[in-house]
């Protein structure tokens, strides 16, 4: 199962395995700092396939991160979001998952 890990740049998740379904075959991420970096590190440490969607600024300009987030949602089977309650990008993912009926689990975490 392709699991997207998204979240606020202010959050680091050291125990990511506690949140992943057992049938995770691929981790999908946006390649940023914070939660995205936690996802990358976990995938590499545990030999799980990693797919990173990076923002294409030359193509989309300022909207590149939002376009990237939509690519992540469309690619993943399920999304896990770690949200600090303020990140606009994470809120965008949460709202679009609900709109597109993509399964999402949201964990409200403070800065770590």
mmCIF file with all atom_site columns, C-alpha atoms in Angstrom:
data_model
loop_
_atom_site.group_PDB
_atom_site.id
_atom_site.type_symbol
_atom_site.label_atom_id
_atom_site.label_alt_id
_atom_site.label_comp_id
_atom_site.label_asym_id
_atom_site.label_entity_id
_atom_site.label_seq_id
_atom_site.pdbx_PDB_ins_code
_atom_site.Cartn_x
_atom_site.Cartn_y
_atom_site.Cartn_z
_atom_site.occupancy
_atom_site.B_iso_or_equiv
_atom_site.pdbx_formal_charge
_atom_site.auth_seq_id
_atom_site.auth_comp_id
_atom_site.auth_asym_id
_atom_site.auth_atom_id
_atom_site.pdbx_PDB_model_num
ATOM 1   C CA . UNK A 1 1   ? 0.000   0.000  0.000   1.00 0.00 ? 1   UNK A CA 1
ATOM 2   C CA . UNK A 1 2   ? 1.303   3.461  -0.940  1.00 0.00 ? 2   UNK A CA 1
ATOM 3   C CA . UNK A 1 3   ? 1.127   5.682  2.139   1.00 0.00 ? 3   UNK A CA 1
ATOM 4   C CA . UNK A 1 4   ? 1.648   9.421  1.814   1.00 0.00 ? 4   UNK A CA 1
ATOM 5   C CA . UNK A 1 5   ? 3.241   11.067 4.821   1.00 0.00 ? 5   UNK A CA 1
ATOM 6   C CA . UNK A 1 6   ? 2.603   14.800 4.887   1.00 0.00 ? 6   UNK A CA 1
ATOM 7   C CA . UNK A 1 7   ? 2.776   17.470 7.512   1.00 0.00 ? 7   UNK A CA 1
ATOM 8   C CA . UNK A 1 8   ? 4.015   20.659 8.941   1.00 0.00 ? 8   UNK A CA 1
ATOM 9   C CA . UNK A 1 9   ? 7.633   21.621 8.428   1.00 0.00 ? 9   UNK A CA 1
ATOM 10  C CA . UNK A 1 10  ? 7.885   22.454 12.126  1.00 0.00 ? 10  UNK A CA 1
ATOM 11  C CA . UNK A 1 11  ? 7.267   18.830 13.172  1.00 0.00 ? 11  UNK A CA 1
ATOM 12  C CA . UNK A 1 12  ? 9.640   15.874 13.297  1.00 0.00 ? 12  UNK A CA 1
ATOM 13  C CA . UNK A 1 13  ? 8.211   12.381 13.797  1.00 0.00 ? 13  UNK A CA 1
ATOM 14  C CA . UNK A 1 14  ? 10.786  10.004 15.254  1.00 0.00 ? 14  UNK A CA 1
ATOM 15  C CA . UNK A 1 15  ? 8.440   7.029  15.707  1.00 0.00 ? 15  UNK A CA 1
ATOM 16  C CA . UNK A 1 16  ? 6.853   6.993  12.237  1.00 0.00 ? 16  UNK A CA 1
ATOM 17  C CA . UNK A 1 17  ? 6.529   3.209  12.235  1.00 0.00 ? 17  UNK A CA 1
ATOM 18  C CA . UNK A 1 18  ? 3.944   3.492  15.012  1.00 0.00 ? 18  UNK A CA 1
ATOM 19  C CA . UNK A 1 19  ? 1.602   5.239  12.555  1.00 0.00 ? 19  UNK A CA 1
ATOM 20  C CA . UNK A 1 20  ? 2.129   3.185  9.388   1.00 0.00 ? 20  UNK A CA 1
ATOM 21  C CA . UNK A 1 21  ? -0.154  0.308  8.391   1.00 0.00 ? 21  UNK A CA 1
ATOM 22  C CA . UNK A 1 22  ? 1.569   -3.084 8.378   1.00 0.00 ? 22  UNK A CA 1
ATOM 23  C CA . UNK A 1 23  ? 0.964   -3.457 4.638   1.00 0.00 ? 23  UNK A CA 1
ATOM 24  C CA . UNK A 1 24  ? 2.921   -0.311 3.715   1.00 0.00 ? 24  UNK A CA 1
ATOM 25  C CA . UNK A 1 25  ? 4.950   -1.016 0.567   1.00 0.00 ? 25  UNK A CA 1
ATOM 26  C CA . UNK A 1 26  ? 5.831   2.542  -0.390  1.00 0.00 ? 26  UNK A CA 1
ATOM 27  C CA . UNK A 1 27  ? 6.142   5.897  1.355   1.00 0.00 ? 27  UNK A CA 1
ATOM 28  C CA . UNK A 1 28  ? 5.142   8.996  -0.578  1.00 0.00 ? 28  UNK A CA 1
ATOM 29  C CA . UNK A 1 29  ? 6.471   12.402 0.444   1.00 0.00 ? 29  UNK A CA 1
ATOM 30  C CA . UNK A 1 30  ? 6.941   15.977 -0.695  1.00 0.00 ? 30  UNK A CA 1
ATOM 31  C CA . UNK A 1 31  ? 10.679  16.213 -0.079  1.00 0.00 ? 31  UNK A CA 1
ATOM 32  C CA . UNK A 1 32  ? 10.570  19.174 2.323   1.00 0.00 ? 32  UNK A CA 1
ATOM 33  C CA . UNK A 1 33  ? 11.926  19.522 5.862   1.00 0.00 ? 33  UNK A CA 1
ATOM 34  C CA . UNK A 1 34  ? 10.066  18.435 8.979   1.00 0.00 ? 34  UNK A CA 1
ATOM 35  C CA . UNK A 1 35  ? 7.609   15.575 8.495   1.00 0.00 ? 35  UNK A CA 1
ATOM 36  C CA . UNK A 1 36  ? 8.748   14.974 4.907   1.00 0.00 ? 36  UNK A CA 1
ATOM 37  C CA . UNK A 1 37  ? 12.323  14.477 6.071   1.00 0.00 ? 37  UNK A CA 1
ATOM 38  C CA . UNK A 1 38  ? 11.106  12.095 8.777   1.00 0.00 ? 38  UNK A CA 1
ATOM 39  C CA . UNK A 1 39  ? 9.313   10.089 6.070   1.00 0.00 ? 39  UNK A CA 1
ATOM 40  C CA . UNK A 1 40  ? 12.418  9.980  3.862   1.00 0.00 ? 40  UNK A CA 1
ATOM 41  C CA . UNK A 1 41  ? 14.647  8.881  6.743   1.00 0.00 ? 41  UNK A CA 1
ATOM 42  C CA . UNK A 1 42  ? 12.218  6.174  7.844   1.00 0.00 ? 42  UNK A CA 1
ATOM 43  C CA . UNK A 1 43  ? 11.868  4.774  4.323   1.00 0.00 ? 43  UNK A CA 1
ATOM 44  C CA . UNK A 1 44  ? 15.628  4.616  3.819   1.00 0.00 ? 44  UNK A CA 1
ATOM 45  C CA . UNK A 1 45  ? 16.329  3.131  7.253   1.00 0.00 ? 45  UNK A CA 1
ATOM 46  C CA . UNK A 1 46  ? 13.663  0.433  6.820   1.00 0.00 ? 46  UNK A CA 1
ATOM 47  C CA . UNK A 1 47  ? 14.283  -0.307 3.125   1.00 0.00 ? 47  UNK A CA 1
ATOM 48  C CA . UNK A 1 48  ? 10.820  0.832  2.042   1.00 0.00 ? 48  UNK A CA 1
ATOM 49  C CA . UNK A 1 49  ? 10.364  2.219  -1.456  1.00 0.00 ? 49  UNK A CA 1
ATOM 50  C CA . UNK A 1 50  ? 10.244  6.036  -1.415  1.00 0.00 ? 50  UNK A CA 1
ATOM 51  C CA . UNK A 1 51  ? 8.484   8.265  -3.947  1.00 0.00 ? 51  UNK A CA 1
ATOM 52  C CA . UNK A 1 52  ? 9.072   11.999 -3.536  1.00 0.00 ? 52  UNK A CA 1
ATOM 53  C CA . UNK A 1 53  ? 7.104   14.606 -5.434  1.00 0.00 ? 53  UNK A CA 1
ATOM 54  C CA . UNK A 1 54  ? 9.082   17.837 -5.494  1.00 0.00 ? 54  UNK A CA 1
ATOM 55  C CA . UNK A 1 55  ? 7.493   21.211 -6.297  1.00 0.00 ? 55  UNK A CA 1
ATOM 56  C CA . UNK A 1 56  ? 8.051   22.285 -9.912  1.00 0.00 ? 56  UNK A CA 1
ATOM 57  C CA . UNK A 1 57  ? 8.541   26.025 -9.433  1.00 0.00 ? 57  UNK A CA 1
ATOM 58  C CA . UNK A 1 58  ? 9.664   26.661 -13.006 1.00 0.00 ? 58  UNK A CA 1
ATOM 59  C CA . UNK A 1 59  ? 6.453   25.127 -14.307 1.00 0.00 ? 59  UNK A CA 1
ATOM 60  C CA . UNK A 1 60  ? 3.887   26.261 -11.704 1.00 0.00 ? 60  UNK A CA 1
ATOM 61  C CA . UNK A 1 61  ? 5.484   29.244 -9.963  1.00 0.00 ? 61  UNK A CA 1
ATOM 62  C CA . UNK A 1 62  ? 4.180   30.024 -6.491  1.00 0.00 ? 62  UNK A CA 1
ATOM 63  C CA . UNK A 1 63  ? 1.456   27.392 -6.749  1.00 0.00 ? 63  UNK A CA 1
ATOM 64  C CA . UNK A 1 64  ? 4.059   24.614 -7.176  1.00 0.00 ? 64  UNK A CA 1
ATOM 65  C CA . UNK A 1 65  ? 3.770   23.260 -3.598  1.00 0.00 ? 65  UNK A CA 1
ATOM 66  C CA . UNK A 1 66  ? -0.018  22.984 -3.888  1.00 0.00 ? 66  UNK A CA 1
ATOM 67  C CA . UNK A 1 67  ? 0.243   21.233 -7.274  1.00 0.00 ? 67  UNK A CA 1
ATOM 68  C CA . UNK A 1 68  ? 2.778   18.875 -5.699  1.00 0.00 ? 68  UNK A CA 1
ATOM 69  C CA . UNK A 1 69  ? 0.377   18.160 -2.850  1.00 0.00 ? 69  UNK A CA 1
ATOM 70  C CA . UNK A 1 70  ? -2.350  17.225 -5.337  1.00 0.00 ? 70  UNK A CA 1
ATOM 71  C CA . UNK A 1 71  ? 0.064   14.832 -7.067  1.00 0.00 ? 71  UNK A CA 1
ATOM 72  C CA . UNK A 1 72  ? 0.770   13.183 -3.730  1.00 0.00 ? 72  UNK A CA 1
ATOM 73  C CA . UNK A 1 73  ? -2.948  12.791 -2.973  1.00 0.00 ? 73  UNK A CA 1
ATOM 74  C CA . UNK A 1 74  ? -3.655  11.325 -6.414  1.00 0.00 ? 74  UNK A CA 1
ATOM 75  C CA . UNK A 1 75  ? -0.749  8.860  -6.198  1.00 0.00 ? 75  UNK A CA 1
ATOM 76  C CA . UNK A 1 76  ? -1.241  7.540  -2.660  1.00 0.00 ? 76  UNK A CA 1
ATOM 77  C CA . UNK A 1 77  ? -3.680  4.897  -1.464  1.00 0.00 ? 77  UNK A CA 1
ATOM 78  C CA . UNK A 1 78  ? -3.921  6.561  1.941   1.00 0.00 ? 78  UNK A CA 1
ATOM 79  C CA . UNK A 1 79  ? -2.582  9.747  3.522   1.00 0.00 ? 79  UNK A CA 1
ATOM 80  C CA . UNK A 1 80  ? -1.257  10.277 7.029   1.00 0.00 ? 80  UNK A CA 1
ATOM 81  C CA . UNK A 1 81  ? -0.980  13.933 8.034   1.00 0.00 ? 81  UNK A CA 1
ATOM 82  C CA . UNK A 1 82  ? 0.869   15.348 11.023  1.00 0.00 ? 82  UNK A CA 1
ATOM 83  C CA . UNK A 1 83  ? -0.452  18.853 11.555  1.00 0.00 ? 83  UNK A CA 1
ATOM 84  C CA . UNK A 1 84  ? 0.614   21.653 13.872  1.00 0.00 ? 84  UNK A CA 1
ATOM 85  C CA . UNK A 1 85  ? -2.777  23.325 13.396  1.00 0.00 ? 85  UNK A CA 1
ATOM 86  C CA . UNK A 1 86  ? -1.267  26.214 11.432  1.00 0.00 ? 86  UNK A CA 1
ATOM 87  C CA . UNK A 1 87  ? 0.339   24.857 8.253   1.00 0.00 ? 87  UNK A CA 1
ATOM 88  C CA . UNK A 1 88  ? -1.655  25.960 5.208   1.00 0.00 ? 88  UNK A CA 1
ATOM 89  C CA . UNK A 1 89  ? -0.155  23.223 3.027   1.00 0.00 ? 89  UNK A CA 1
ATOM 90  C CA . UNK A 1 90  ? -1.172  20.469 5.422   1.00 0.00 ? 90  UNK A CA 1
ATOM 91  C CA . UNK A 1 91  ? -4.652  21.964 5.727   1.00 0.00 ? 91  UNK A CA 1
ATOM 92  C CA . UNK A 1 92  ? -4.842  21.985 1.909   1.00 0.00 ? 92  UNK A CA 1
ATOM 93  C CA . UNK A 1 93  ? -4.002  18.262 1.832   1.00 0.00 ? 93  UNK A CA 1
ATOM 94  C CA . UNK A 1 94  ? -6.573  17.435 4.531   1.00 0.00 ? 94  UNK A CA 1
ATOM 95  C CA . UNK A 1 95  ? -9.339  19.345 2.740   1.00 0.00 ? 95  UNK A CA 1
ATOM 96  C CA . UNK A 1 96  ? -8.511  17.860 -0.668  1.00 0.00 ? 96  UNK A CA 1
ATOM 97  C CA . UNK A 1 97  ? -8.336  14.305 0.646   1.00 0.00 ? 97  UNK A CA 1
ATOM 98  C CA . UNK A 1 98  ? -11.826 14.725 2.060   1.00 0.00 ? 98  UNK A CA 1
ATOM 99  C CA . UNK A 1 99  ? -13.057 16.261 -1.194  1.00 0.00 ? 99  UNK A CA 1
ATOM 100 C CA . UNK A 1 100 ? -11.539 13.453 -3.298  1.00 0.00 ? 100 UNK A CA 1
ATOM 101 C CA . UNK A 1 101 ? -12.548 10.703 -0.843  1.00 0.00 ? 101 UNK A CA 1
ATOM 102 C CA . UNK A 1 102 ? -8.944  9.661  -0.263  1.00 0.00 ? 102 UNK A CA 1
ATOM 103 C CA . UNK A 1 103 ? -8.542  7.971  3.138   1.00 0.00 ? 103 UNK A CA 1
ATOM 104 C CA . UNK A 1 104 ? -6.676  10.240 5.541   1.00 0.00 ? 104 UNK A CA 1
ATOM 105 C CA . UNK A 1 105 ? -5.656  10.079 9.181   1.00 0.00 ? 105 UNK A CA 1
ATOM 106 C CA . UNK A 1 106 ? -4.768  13.366 10.841  1.00 0.00 ? 106 UNK A CA 1
ATOM 107 C CA . UNK A 1 107 ? -2.603  13.609 13.935  1.00 0.00 ? 107 UNK A CA 1
ATOM 108 C CA . UNK A 1 108 ? -2.457  16.964 15.697  1.00 0.00 ? 108 UNK A CA 1
ATOM 109 C CA . UNK A 1 109 ? 1.064   17.369 17.037  1.00 0.00 ? 109 UNK A CA 1
ATOM 110 C CA . UNK A 1 110 ? 2.895   20.293 18.561  1.00 0.00 ? 110 UNK A CA 1
ATOM 111 C CA . UNK A 1 111 ? 6.318   21.409 17.386  1.00 0.00 ? 111 UNK A CA 1
ATOM 112 C CA . UNK A 1 112 ? 8.986   18.880 18.296  1.00 0.00 ? 112 UNK A CA 1
#
